[in-house]
XYZ file of C-alpha atoms in Angstrom:
134
model
C -7.555 9.345 4.576
C -6.955 11.548 1.522
C -9.760 12.873 -0.677
C -9.698 15.715 -3.188
C -6.474 17.266 -1.895
C -7.447 17.144 1.786
C -5.592 14.912 4.232
C -7.744 13.899 7.173
C -6.607 12.041 10.258
C -7.422 11.897 13.940
C -5.434 15.094 14.588
C -7.260 17.293 12.073
C -7.697 18.262 8.449
C -5.138 20.069 6.317
C -5.173 21.215 2.708
C -2.469 19.833 0.445
C -1.623 19.116 -3.164
C -2.211 15.539 -4.160
C 0.113 14.295 -6.842
C -1.119 11.579 -9.117
C -3.343 11.033 -12.125
C -5.814 13.796 -12.924
C -9.492 13.028 -13.401
C -10.903 13.425 -16.900
C -14.225 15.078 -17.798
C -16.218 11.894 -16.993
C -14.811 11.917 -13.454
C -12.742 8.790 -13.965
C -9.003 8.331 -14.082
C -7.219 7.723 -17.412
C -6.613 4.040 -16.650
C -10.394 3.591 -16.394
C -10.786 4.496 -20.094
C -9.443 1.101 -21.187
C -11.522 -1.589 -19.430
C -9.171 -4.398 -20.482
C -6.024 -2.828 -19.007
C -7.895 -1.692 -15.896
C -9.207 -5.218 -15.319
C -5.691 -6.632 -15.827
C -4.191 -4.130 -13.355
C -6.819 -5.011 -10.737
C -6.116 -8.719 -11.266
C -2.366 -8.116 -10.832
C -2.960 -6.172 -7.624
C -5.254 -8.862 -6.257
C -2.737 -11.621 -7.038
C 0.094 -9.734 -5.344
C -2.118 -8.948 -2.334
C -3.075 -12.613 -1.910
C 0.571 -13.670 -2.171
C 1.706 -11.139 0.433
C -1.126 -12.017 2.821
C 0.063 -15.642 2.978
C 3.138 -14.525 4.929
C 2.367 -15.043 8.624
C 4.681 -12.174 9.646
C 2.732 -9.678 7.520
C -0.582 -10.875 8.924
C 0.814 -10.609 12.470
C 1.882 -6.993 11.883
C -1.544 -6.107 10.510
C -3.092 -7.763 13.543
C -0.994 -5.645 15.883
C -2.092 -2.423 14.216
C -5.619 -3.188 12.977
C -6.873 -5.567 15.634
C -6.798 -9.329 15.861
C -10.162 -9.816 14.103
C -8.756 -8.078 11.000
C -5.660 -10.282 11.060
C -7.771 -13.433 11.241
C -9.904 -12.305 8.268
C -6.814 -11.429 6.183
C -5.140 -14.732 7.016
C -8.280 -16.639 6.015
C -8.423 -14.793 2.677
C -4.861 -15.895 1.891
C -5.341 -19.606 2.608
C -6.219 -22.219 0.051
C -5.119 -20.423 -3.122
C -3.520 -22.644 -5.690
C 0.087 -22.622 -6.828
C -0.790 -20.785 -10.059
C -1.647 -17.618 -8.133
C 1.635 -17.777 -6.221
C 3.596 -18.399 -9.421
C 2.031 -15.396 -11.167
C 2.730 -13.167 -8.167
C 6.397 -14.242 -8.143
C 6.716 -13.492 -11.853
C 5.134 -10.053 -11.426
C 7.512 -9.176 -8.609
C 10.610 -10.585 -10.316
C 11.097 -7.525 -12.532
C 9.746 -4.939 -10.111
C 11.846 -2.442 -8.219
C 11.337 -3.526 -4.639
C 12.014 -0.701 -2.214
C 10.816 -0.711 1.364
C 8.902 2.371 2.562
C 8.466 3.262 6.232
C 5.810 5.935 6.761
C 4.876 7.827 9.903
C 3.607 6.186 13.013
C 3.249 7.273 16.606
C 5.699 7.749 19.436
C 5.026 8.035 23.155
C 7.541 10.869 23.387
C 7.039 12.656 20.049
C 3.350 12.047 19.244
C 2.349 11.553 15.602
C 5.333 11.058 13.293
C 5.199 12.439 9.749
C 8.529 11.072 8.489
C 8.880 8.921 5.370
C 11.962 6.823 4.615
C 12.779 4.478 1.748
C 15.238 1.577 1.860
C 16.819 0.835 -1.513
C 17.305 -2.924 -1.472
C 19.726 -2.924 -4.423
C 22.052 -0.304 -2.898
C 21.465 -1.214 0.755
C 20.842 2.332 2.003
C 18.052 4.482 3.468
C 16.793 7.714 1.926
C 14.711 10.359 3.704
C 11.701 11.535 1.699
C 9.557 14.680 2.177
C 7.367 14.449 5.294
C 3.672 13.601 5.167
C 1.095 16.223 6.166
C -0.162 15.710 9.719
């Protein structure tokens, strides 16, 4: 969990710089200043989330890592949505740069892993990124 520049996990707490949007004087992020665009961005995110959660393989992976009760709840949230939601999600993803990120994990032999890798789908290669704080 990351809050106010502090990364906290089961191992401990470490200070670190958090890159991203800066808060303004009201304590909100710049995208919150325009309610219409913020609402649209949340709607886009929700549509993409619902589309992704209809894939049984994704739900299975979540179930392995978050517990079977979580997987059942996520699967139920993805069922029964009409074709319009799926069509919008496909259109949103059509122009997006789709890279695959693999972040951290745990190993029996090496403990907590802090590595981050990105697979560029267009070029077909992996790139190592700076490690996460652990």
